[in-house]
Amino acid sequence: MIKHIQDTMTLSNGVNMPGLGLGVFKVEEGPTLVQAVKAAIAHGYRSMDTAAIYENERSVGQAIHEAMQENHLAREELFITSKVWNADLGYESTIAAYEASLERLGLDYLDLYLIHWPVKGKYNEAWRALETLYREGRVKAIGVSNFQVHHLEDLMSHAEITPMVNQVELHPRLTQKELLRFTKEHGIQLEAWSPLMQGELLSNDTLLEIAAQHGKSVAQIILRWDLQNGVITIPKSTKEHRIVENAALFDFELSQEEMERIDALNQNLRVGPDPDNFDF
Ligand SMILES: NC(=O)c1ccc[n+]([C@@H]2O[C@H](COP(=O)([O-])OP(=O)(O)OC[C@H]3O[C@@H](n4cnc5c(N)ncnc54)[C@H](OP(=O)(O)O)[C@@H]3O)[C@@H](O)[C@H]2O)c1
């Protein structure tokens, strides 16, 4: 169990990925985003999750560079993730998309590059491109996002390298137990997006009760539940006090009974698109 904001989970290839990162979905380029990323790094976050489709890699990159200088950090101390968008899935086009993301971020490598969505008939070819980037040492780890068990099985039957990470929607209303079991069995690290269900879970009675018992917020209870489940989590906030709050997860522990009460909130309910039925 990780005990500190900078503690990591070890991926199947030995790369260490922080258990906690900052998400930046739906945050536009500009000063708010730059300040959020810089605040996160100043408060000890080391992992940032962006994507080409968020159209904010330039601001994330600017913030990373400023924060490295101000906090005397080397590039290797940070863990930067981006994702190839659906329109770019293909061998050459995925490699070009990776290079374009690097250029926008102002970086010469990423720590993790993901296939954003399992577009039918396209992801296996894109995976070959990620394998090439990985073999050539241009990216530290490669993975997928929004892959269900059957997508993973299909990809792994064609792939030479098993994905190191699968980033999926995961929160107490969508506990993803089957996927968690499958990924653990195959050495794939599961990572939770929309861990706070985009804010929808913050007034849930069960979570409020557990939070009151620990003198913590509901957000902290959910994020701690992720970590105790061995799931990497990337809550998004642009507010400094919440960025701090979402990282104060290491001075309490959920009991087995509390973990089970949270698991029991599952309704297989999504806030985002269904990976088996999306049209983009
Ligand atoms: N791979 C994918 O397909 C995919 C899809 C969606 C998201 N993601 C990634 O996952 C990250 C997180 O998911 P998300 O942004 O969808 O949702 P989220 O992290 O579950 O929730 C973010 C929302 O909760 C609020 N919030 C954050 N901390 C809070 C706190 N302590 N108390 C109260 N409210 C709080 C934020 O508002 P403020 O900003 O105003 O604080 C924001 O409205 C994304 O940013 C992105 O990096 C990936």
mmCIF file of C-alpha atoms and ligand atoms in Angstrom:
data_model
loop_
_atom_site.group_PDB
_atom_site.id
_atom_site.type_symbol
_atom_site.label_atom_id
_atom_site.label_comp_id
_atom_site.label_asym_id
_atom_site.label_seq_id
_atom_site.Cartn_x
_atom_site.Cartn_y
_atom_site.Cartn_z
ATOM 1 C CA MET A 1 0.000 0.000 0.000
ATOM 2 C CA ILE A 2 1.381 3.390 -0.920
ATOM 3 C CA LYS A 3 2.005 5.695 2.021
ATOM 4 C CA HIS A 4 2.961 9.001 0.446
ATOM 5 C CA ILE A 5 1.814 11.240 -2.399
ATOM 6 C CA GLN A 6 4.897 10.365 -4.438
ATOM 7 C CA ASP A 7 4.780 6.619 -3.822
ATOM 8 C CA THR A 8 4.391 4.531 -6.926
ATOM 9 C CA MET A 9 2.890 1.330 -8.206
ATOM 10 C CA THR A 10 5.280 -0.749 -10.295
ATOM 11 C CA LEU A 11 4.125 -1.551 -13.823
ATOM 12 C CA SER A 12 4.846 -4.924 -15.440
ATOM 13 C CA ASN A 13 7.971 -3.558 -17.150
ATOM 14 C CA GLY A 14 9.403 -2.199 -13.871
ATOM 15 C CA VAL A 15 8.454 1.435 -14.494
ATOM 16 C CA ASN A 16 7.184 3.183 -11.362
ATOM 17 C CA MET A 17 3.955 5.134 -11.781
ATOM 18 C CA PRO A 18 2.663 7.416 -9.011
ATOM 19 C CA GLY A 19 -0.535 6.127 -7.385
ATOM 20 C CA LEU A 20 -2.027 9.604 -7.522
ATOM 21 C CA GLY A 21 -2.053 12.018 -10.440
ATOM 22 C CA LEU A 22 -3.839 15.148 -11.588
ATOM 23 C CA GLY A 23 -6.467 14.907 -14.341
ATOM 24 C CA VAL A 24 -7.001 17.874 -16.665
ATOM 25 C CA PHE A 25 -10.008 16.823 -18.785
ATOM 26 C CA LYS A 26 -12.219 19.747 -19.913
ATOM 27 C CA VAL A 27 -9.749 22.366 -18.721
ATOM 28 C CA GLU A 28 -8.985 24.800 -21.508
ATOM 29 C CA GLU A 29 -5.511 26.051 -22.377
ATOM 30 C CA GLY A 30 -4.628 29.132 -20.366
ATOM 31 C CA PRO A 31 -3.683 30.488 -16.956
ATOM 32 C CA THR A 32 -6.218 28.455 -14.916
ATOM 33 C CA LEU A 33 -4.769 25.212 -16.225
ATOM 34 C CA VAL A 34 -1.161 26.378 -15.900
ATOM 35 C CA GLN A 35 -1.793 27.418 -12.288
ATOM 36 C CA ALA A 36 -3.533 24.116 -11.462
ATOM 37 C CA VAL A 37 -0.700 21.961 -12.789
ATOM 38 C CA LYS A 38 1.905 24.143 -11.092
ATOM 39 C CA ALA A 39 -0.006 24.043 -7.786
ATOM 40 C CA ALA A 40 -0.261 20.266 -8.007
ATOM 41 C CA ILE A 41 3.473 19.868 -8.573
ATOM 42 C CA ALA A 42 4.308 22.367 -5.823
ATOM 43 C CA HIS A 43 2.097 20.346 -3.449
ATOM 44 C CA GLY A 44 3.867 17.115 -4.324
ATOM 45 C CA TYR A 45 1.957 15.609 -7.263
ATOM 46 C CA ARG A 46 4.309 14.074 -9.803
ATOM 47 C CA SER A 47 1.872 12.607 -12.334
ATOM 48 C CA MET A 48 -0.254 14.475 -14.906
ATOM 49 C CA ASP A 49 -2.869 12.962 -17.190
ATOM 50 C CA THR A 50 -3.696 14.713 -20.460
ATOM 51 C CA ALA A 51 -4.741 13.667 -23.984
ATOM 52 C CA ALA A 52 -4.528 15.062 -27.497
ATOM 53 C CA ILE A 53 -8.328 15.454 -27.593
ATOM 54 C CA TYR A 54 -8.282 17.671 -24.474
ATOM 55 C CA GLU A 55 -6.520 20.273 -26.628
ATOM 56 C CA ASN A 56 -4.576 21.479 -23.610
ATOM 57 C CA GLU A 57 -1.174 19.833 -23.975
ATOM 58 C CA ARG A 58 0.547 23.176 -24.628
ATOM 59 C CA SER A 59 -0.553 24.627 -21.287
ATOM 60 C CA VAL A 60 0.245 21.379 -19.470
ATOM 61 C CA GLY A 61 3.706 21.471 -21.044
ATOM 62 C CA GLN A 62 4.233 25.114 -20.130
ATOM 63 C CA ALA A 63 3.234 24.417 -16.522
ATOM 64 C CA ILE A 64 5.511 21.375 -16.324
ATOM 65 C CA HIS A 65 8.503 23.380 -17.528
ATOM 66 C CA GLU A 66 7.847 26.283 -15.164
ATOM 67 C CA ALA A 67 7.244 23.935 -12.233
ATOM 68 C CA MET A 68 10.422 21.948 -12.931
ATOM 69 C CA GLN A 69 12.429 25.152 -12.751
ATOM 70 C CA GLU A 70 10.678 26.562 -9.700
ATOM 71 C CA ASN A 71 10.782 23.296 -7.736
ATOM 72 C CA HIS A 72 14.222 22.190 -8.981
ATOM 73 C CA LEU A 73 12.860 18.997 -10.444
ATOM 74 C CA ALA A 74 14.401 16.893 -13.171
ATOM 75 C CA ARG A 75 12.189 15.576 -15.973
ATOM 76 C CA GLU A 76 12.641 12.009 -14.675
ATOM 77 C CA GLU A 77 10.928 12.985 -11.427
ATOM 78 C CA LEU A 78 7.661 13.598 -13.274
ATOM 79 C CA PHE A 79 5.303 11.107 -14.872
ATOM 80 C CA ILE A 80 3.441 12.439 -17.907
ATOM 81 C CA THR A 81 0.625 10.591 -19.677
ATOM 82 C CA SER A 82 -1.084 11.431 -22.955
ATOM 83 C CA LYS A 83 -3.372 9.520 -25.305
ATOM 84 C CA VAL A 84 -3.794 9.011 -29.028
ATOM 85 C CA TRP A 85 -7.205 10.133 -30.263
ATOM 86 C CA ASN A 86 -9.527 7.894 -32.285
ATOM 87 C CA ALA A 87 -9.053 9.776 -35.558
ATOM 88 C CA ASP A 88 -5.317 9.053 -35.401
ATOM 89 C CA LEU A 89 -5.517 5.310 -34.817
ATOM 90 C CA GLY A 90 -3.336 3.596 -37.416
ATOM 91 C CA TYR A 91 0.338 2.684 -37.614
ATOM 92 C CA GLU A 92 1.872 5.797 -39.183
ATOM 93 C CA SER A 93 -0.837 8.147 -37.913
ATOM 94 C CA THR A 94 -0.380 7.008 -34.301
ATOM 95 C CA ILE A 95 3.355 7.559 -34.463
ATOM 96 C CA ALA A 96 2.727 11.022 -35.942
ATOM 97 C CA ALA A 97 0.171 11.737 -33.186
ATOM 98 C CA TYR A 98 2.737 10.774 -30.532
ATOM 99 C CA GLU A 99 5.265 13.151 -32.049
ATOM 100 C CA ALA A 100 2.673 15.937 -32.220
ATOM 101 C CA SER A 101 1.792 15.452 -28.530
ATOM 102 C CA LEU A 102 5.479 15.590 -27.590
ATOM 103 C CA GLU A 103 5.885 18.770 -29.604
ATOM 104 C CA ARG A 104 2.896 20.451 -27.932
ATOM 105 C CA LEU A 105 4.070 19.369 -24.474
ATOM 106 C CA GLY A 106 7.640 20.432 -25.246
ATOM 107 C CA LEU A 107 8.944 17.054 -24.085
ATOM 108 C CA ASP A 108 11.222 14.487 -25.666
ATOM 109 C CA TYR A 109 9.468 11.461 -24.184
ATOM 110 C CA LEU A 110 6.281 10.498 -22.353
ATOM 111 C CA ASP A 111 6.118 8.189 -19.372
ATOM 112 C CA LEU A 112 2.885 6.625 -20.576
ATOM 113 C CA TYR A 113 1.063 6.723 -23.901
ATOM 114 C CA LEU A 114 -2.437 5.256 -24.162
ATOM 115 C CA ILE A 115 -4.894 4.299 -26.884
ATOM 116 C CA HIS A 116 -7.781 6.510 -25.762
ATOM 117 C CA TRP A 117 -10.760 4.356 -26.934
ATOM 118 C CA PRO A 118 -11.090 0.811 -28.313
ATOM 119 C CA VAL A 119 -12.267 1.762 -31.805
ATOM 120 C CA LYS A 120 -13.255 -1.463 -33.538
ATOM 121 C CA GLY A 121 -10.959 -2.530 -36.347
ATOM 122 C CA LYS A 122 -8.380 0.136 -35.497
ATOM 123 C CA TYR A 123 -6.803 -0.436 -32.113
ATOM 124 C CA ASN A 124 -4.638 -3.438 -33.020
ATOM 125 C CA GLU A 125 -2.795 -1.490 -35.723
ATOM 126 C CA ALA A 126 -2.355 1.472 -33.373
ATOM 127 C CA TRP A 127 -1.005 -0.904 -30.730
ATOM 128 C CA ARG A 128 1.737 -2.013 -33.161
ATOM 129 C CA ALA A 129 2.768 1.643 -33.341
ATOM 130 C CA LEU A 130 2.888 1.922 -29.550
ATOM 131 C CA GLU A 131 5.001 -1.252 -29.460
ATOM 132 C CA THR A 132 7.417 0.351 -31.927
ATOM 133 C CA LEU A 133 7.636 3.558 -29.879
ATOM 134 C CA TYR A 134 8.244 1.497 -26.740
ATOM 135 C CA ARG A 135 10.870 -0.781 -28.315
ATOM 136 C CA GLU A 136 12.707 2.244 -29.673
ATOM 137 C CA GLY A 137 12.837 3.652 -26.141
ATOM 138 C CA ARG A 138 10.787 6.707 -27.054
ATOM 139 C CA VAL A 139 8.130 6.098 -24.378
ATOM 140 C CA LYS A 140 8.602 4.517 -20.930
ATOM 141 C CA ALA A 141 5.330 2.565 -20.831
ATOM 142 C CA ILE A 142 2.352 1.915 -23.103
ATOM 143 C CA GLY A 143 -1.247 1.099 -22.389
ATOM 144 C CA VAL A 144 -4.876 1.442 -23.296
ATOM 145 C CA SER A 145 -7.963 3.221 -22.034
ATOM 146 C CA ASN A 146 -11.615 2.236 -21.921
ATOM 147 C CA PHE A 147 -10.830 -1.374 -22.760
ATOM 148 C CA GLN A 148 -13.249 -4.020 -21.480
ATOM 149 C CA VAL A 149 -12.076 -7.582 -20.833
ATOM 150 C CA HIS A 150 -12.997 -8.687 -24.377
ATOM 151 C CA HIS A 151 -11.055 -5.768 -25.918
ATOM 152 C CA LEU A 152 -8.014 -6.703 -23.854
ATOM 153 C CA GLU A 153 -8.316 -10.366 -24.833
ATOM 154 C CA ASP A 154 -8.512 -9.439 -28.506
ATOM 155 C CA LEU A 155 -5.613 -6.998 -28.297
ATOM 156 C CA MET A 156 -3.443 -9.437 -26.359
ATOM 157 C CA SER A 157 -4.094 -12.179 -28.904
ATOM 158 C CA HIS A 158 -2.555 -9.926 -31.599
ATOM 159 C CA ALA A 159 0.037 -8.078 -29.518
ATOM 160 C CA GLU A 160 3.647 -8.829 -28.715
ATOM 161 C CA ILE A 161 3.617 -6.604 -25.630
ATOM 162 C CA THR A 162 0.795 -6.721 -23.075
ATOM 163 C CA PRO A 163 -0.471 -3.241 -22.142
ATOM 164 C CA MET A 164 1.032 -2.020 -18.888
ATOM 165 C CA VAL A 165 -1.988 0.119 -17.956
ATOM 166 C CA ASN A 166 -5.723 0.235 -18.642
ATOM 167 C CA GLN A 167 -7.352 3.563 -17.698
ATOM 168 C CA VAL A 168 -11.126 3.242 -17.288
ATOM 169 C CA GLU A 169 -14.087 4.934 -15.670
ATOM 170 C CA LEU A 170 -14.100 3.608 -12.101
ATOM 171 C CA HIS A 171 -15.818 4.885 -8.953
ATOM 172 C CA PRO A 172 -18.143 3.517 -6.259
ATOM 173 C CA ARG A 173 -21.075 3.392 -8.736
ATOM 174 C CA LEU A 174 -18.922 1.505 -11.280
ATOM 175 C CA THR A 175 -16.529 -0.666 -9.317
ATOM 176 C CA GLN A 176 -15.242 -2.680 -12.316
ATOM 177 C CA LYS A 177 -14.583 -5.819 -10.239
ATOM 178 C CA GLU A 178 -14.369 -8.153 -13.237
ATOM 179 C CA LEU A 179 -11.899 -5.879 -15.004
ATOM 180 C CA LEU A 180 -9.906 -5.459 -11.801
ATOM 181 C CA ARG A 181 -9.623 -9.235 -11.431
ATOM 182 C CA PHE A 182 -8.678 -9.729 -15.097
ATOM 183 C CA THR A 183 -6.080 -6.963 -15.159
ATOM 184 C CA LYS A 184 -4.480 -8.164 -11.905
ATOM 185 C CA GLU A 185 -4.214 -11.669 -13.360
ATOM 186 C CA HIS A 186 -2.469 -10.336 -16.455
ATOM 187 C CA GLY A 187 -0.174 -7.813 -14.778
ATOM 188 C CA ILE A 188 -2.037 -4.815 -16.206
ATOM 189 C CA GLN A 189 -2.296 -1.812 -13.858
ATOM 190 C CA LEU A 190 -5.843 -0.460 -13.619
ATOM 191 C CA GLU A 191 -6.236 3.323 -13.437
ATOM 192 C CA ALA A 192 -9.470 5.154 -12.512
ATOM 193 C CA TRP A 193 -10.836 8.064 -14.536
ATOM 194 C CA SER A 194 -13.673 10.189 -13.167
ATOM 195 C CA PRO A 195 -12.861 8.703 -9.760
ATOM 196 C CA LEU A 196 -15.226 11.240 -8.145
ATOM 197 C CA MET A 197 -17.912 10.486 -10.752
ATOM 198 C CA GLN A 198 -17.337 14.089 -11.837
ATOM 199 C CA GLY A 199 -18.612 15.286 -8.458
ATOM 200 C CA GLU A 200 -21.857 13.280 -8.472
ATOM 201 C CA LEU A 201 -20.956 11.104 -5.486
ATOM 202 C CA LEU A 202 -20.050 13.824 -3.043
ATOM 203 C CA SER A 203 -23.414 13.862 -1.267
ATOM 204 C CA ASN A 204 -23.870 10.088 -1.041
ATOM 205 C CA ASP A 205 -25.065 9.132 2.462
ATOM 206 C CA THR A 206 -22.885 6.044 2.915
ATOM 207 C CA LEU A 207 -19.798 7.940 1.816
ATOM 208 C CA LEU A 208 -20.694 10.922 4.010
ATOM 209 C CA GLU A 209 -21.038 8.610 7.000
ATOM 210 C CA ILE A 210 -17.668 6.929 6.413
ATOM 211 C CA ALA A 211 -16.098 10.348 5.804
ATOM 212 C CA ALA A 212 -17.474 11.693 9.107
ATOM 213 C CA GLN A 213 -16.045 8.697 10.975
ATOM 214 C CA HIS A 214 -12.564 9.504 9.687
ATOM 215 C CA GLY A 215 -12.839 13.282 9.784
ATOM 216 C CA LYS A 216 -12.207 13.263 6.010
ATOM 217 C CA SER A 217 -14.103 14.445 2.923
ATOM 218 C CA VAL A 218 -16.052 12.134 0.617
ATOM 219 C CA ALA A 219 -13.514 12.820 -2.131
ATOM 220 C CA GLN A 220 -10.727 11.633 0.172
ATOM 221 C CA ILE A 221 -12.669 8.478 1.086
ATOM 222 C CA ILE A 222 -13.183 7.563 -2.580
ATOM 223 C CA LEU A 223 -9.575 8.246 -3.568
ATOM 224 C CA ARG A 224 -8.295 6.234 -0.604
ATOM 225 C CA TRP A 225 -10.632 3.378 -1.635
ATOM 226 C CA ASP A 226 -8.977 3.445 -5.081
ATOM 227 C CA LEU A 227 -5.492 3.228 -3.627
ATOM 228 C CA GLN A 228 -6.401 0.463 -1.162
ATOM 229 C CA ASN A 229 -7.822 -1.461 -4.140
ATOM 230 C CA GLY A 230 -4.458 -1.102 -5.903
ATOM 231 C CA VAL A 231 -5.985 1.252 -8.481
ATOM 232 C CA ILE A 232 -4.159 4.377 -9.674
ATOM 233 C CA THR A 233 -6.342 7.463 -9.444
ATOM 234 C CA ILE A 234 -6.303 10.843 -11.221
ATOM 235 C CA PRO A 235 -8.878 13.253 -9.759
ATOM 236 C CA LYS A 236 -9.300 16.523 -11.623
ATOM 237 C CA SER A 237 -9.502 19.885 -9.947
ATOM 238 C CA THR A 238 -8.363 23.344 -10.925
ATOM 239 C CA LYS A 239 -8.801 24.626 -7.351
ATOM 240 C CA GLU A 240 -5.679 24.634 -5.249
ATOM 241 C CA HIS A 241 -7.448 23.755 -1.981
ATOM 242 C CA ARG A 242 -9.048 20.704 -3.610
ATOM 243 C CA ILE A 243 -5.790 19.696 -5.260
ATOM 244 C CA VAL A 244 -4.314 19.659 -1.745
ATOM 245 C CA GLU A 245 -7.363 17.895 -0.268
ATOM 246 C CA ASN A 246 -7.285 15.171 -2.932
ATOM 247 C CA ALA A 247 -3.716 14.297 -1.995
ATOM 248 C CA ALA A 248 -4.244 14.155 1.789
ATOM 249 C CA LEU A 249 -4.925 10.430 1.723
ATOM 250 C CA PHE A 250 -2.136 9.015 3.807
ATOM 251 C CA ASP A 251 -3.095 9.648 7.437
ATOM 252 C CA PHE A 252 -6.016 7.223 7.651
ATOM 253 C CA GLU A 253 -7.063 3.774 6.526
ATOM 254 C CA LEU A 254 -10.406 2.286 5.488
ATOM 255 C CA SER A 255 -11.314 -0.938 7.262
ATOM 256 C CA GLN A 256 -12.230 -4.063 5.316
ATOM 257 C CA GLU A 257 -15.848 -3.472 6.288
ATOM 258 C CA GLU A 258 -15.748 0.112 4.982
ATOM 259 C CA MET A 259 -14.130 -1.051 1.732
ATOM 260 C CA GLU A 260 -16.986 -3.536 1.315
ATOM 261 C CA ARG A 261 -19.655 -0.927 2.077
ATOM 262 C CA ILE A 262 -18.195 1.259 -0.662
ATOM 263 C CA ASP A 263 -18.001 -1.700 -3.080
ATOM 264 C CA ALA A 264 -21.697 -2.339 -2.373
ATOM 265 C CA LEU A 265 -22.596 1.063 -3.877
ATOM 266 C CA ASN A 266 -21.906 -0.393 -7.317
ATOM 267 C CA GLN A 267 -24.730 -0.011 -9.853
ATOM 268 C CA ASN A 268 -22.617 -0.418 -13.012
ATOM 269 C CA LEU A 269 -23.524 3.205 -13.637
ATOM 270 C CA ARG A 270 -21.439 5.373 -15.977
ATOM 271 C CA VAL A 271 -21.034 9.155 -16.299
ATOM 272 C CA GLY A 272 -19.023 8.708 -19.467
ATOM 273 C CA PRO A 273 -19.552 6.797 -22.715
ATOM 274 C CA ASP A 274 -19.935 3.008 -22.785
ATOM 275 C CA PRO A 275 -16.847 1.399 -24.370
ATOM 276 C CA ASP A 276 -19.137 -1.163 -26.031
ATOM 277 C CA ASN A 277 -21.419 1.419 -27.552
ATOM 278 C CA PHE A 278 -19.835 4.718 -28.571
ATOM 279 C CA ASP A 279 -19.928 6.508 -31.893
ATOM 280 C CA PHE A 280 -16.877 8.757 -31.955
HETATM 281 N N1 LIG B 1 -9.484 8.022 -20.582
HETATM 282 C C1 LIG B 1 -10.645 8.622 -20.657
HETATM 283 O O1 LIG B 1 -11.465 8.339 -21.537
HETATM 284 C C2 LIG B 1 -10.979 9.663 -19.651
HETATM 285 C C3 LIG B 1 -12.295 10.141 -19.577
HETATM 286 C C4 LIG B 1 -12.591 11.094 -18.590
HETATM 287 C C5 LIG B 1 -11.586 11.530 -17.734
HETATM 288 N N2 LIG B 1 -10.306 11.061 -17.872
HETATM 289 C C6 LIG B 1 -9.213 11.543 -16.983
HETATM 290 O O2 LIG B 1 -9.609 11.393 -15.626
HETATM 291 C C7 LIG B 1 -9.520 12.645 -14.958
HETATM 292 C C8 LIG B 1 -10.530 12.755 -13.840
HETATM 293 O O3 LIG B 1 -11.841 12.568 -14.316
HETATM 294 P P1 LIG B 1 -12.914 13.765 -14.452
HETATM 295 O O4 LIG B 1 -12.225 15.045 -14.648
HETATM 296 O O5 LIG B 1 -13.862 13.331 -15.514
HETATM 297 O O6 LIG B 1 -13.742 13.728 -13.109
HETATM 298 P P2 LIG B 1 -13.439 13.616 -11.528
HETATM 299 O O7 LIG B 1 -12.003 13.727 -11.232
HETATM 300 O O8 LIG B 1 -14.205 12.437 -11.049
HETATM 301 O O9 LIG B 1 -14.231 14.879 -10.991
HETATM 302 C C9 LIG B 1 -13.831 16.173 -11.289
HETATM 303 C C10 LIG B 1 -14.914 17.138 -10.748
HETATM 304 O O10 LIG B 1 -14.963 17.068 -9.322
HETATM 305 C C11 LIG B 1 -14.641 18.338 -8.761
HETATM 306 N N3 LIG B 1 -13.768 18.078 -7.607
HETATM 307 C C12 LIG B 1 -12.484 17.636 -7.620
HETATM 308 N N4 LIG B 1 -12.025 17.458 -6.370
HETATM 309 C C13 LIG B 1 -13.027 17.781 -5.534
HETATM 310 C C14 LIG B 1 -13.153 17.808 -4.121
HETATM 311 N N5 LIG B 1 -12.155 17.453 -3.340
HETATM 312 N N6 LIG B 1 -14.340 18.215 -3.605
HETATM 313 C C15 LIG B 1 -15.372 18.569 -4.399
HETATM 314 N N7 LIG B 1 -15.300 18.557 -5.746
HETATM 315 C C16 LIG B 1 -14.139 18.169 -6.314
HETATM 316 C C17 LIG B 1 -13.968 19.125 -9.856
HETATM 317 O O11 LIG B 1 -14.266 20.496 -9.772
HETATM 318 P P3 LIG B 1 -13.143 21.667 -9.662
HETATM 319 O O12 LIG B 1 -12.179 21.510 -10.800
HETATM 320 O O13 LIG B 1 -13.981 22.882 -9.749
HETATM 321 O O14 LIG B 1 -12.505 21.494 -8.317
HETATM 322 C C18 LIG B 1 -14.628 18.549 -11.105
HETATM 323 O O15 LIG B 1 -15.874 19.182 -11.342
HETATM 324 C C19 LIG B 1 -9.747 13.633 -16.116
HETATM 325 O O16 LIG B 1 -9.397 14.946 -15.781
HETATM 326 C C20 LIG B 1 -8.921 13.005 -17.198
HETATM 327 O O17 LIG B 1 -7.551 13.304 -17.004
HETATM 328 C C21 LIG B 1 -10.008 10.134 -18.794
#
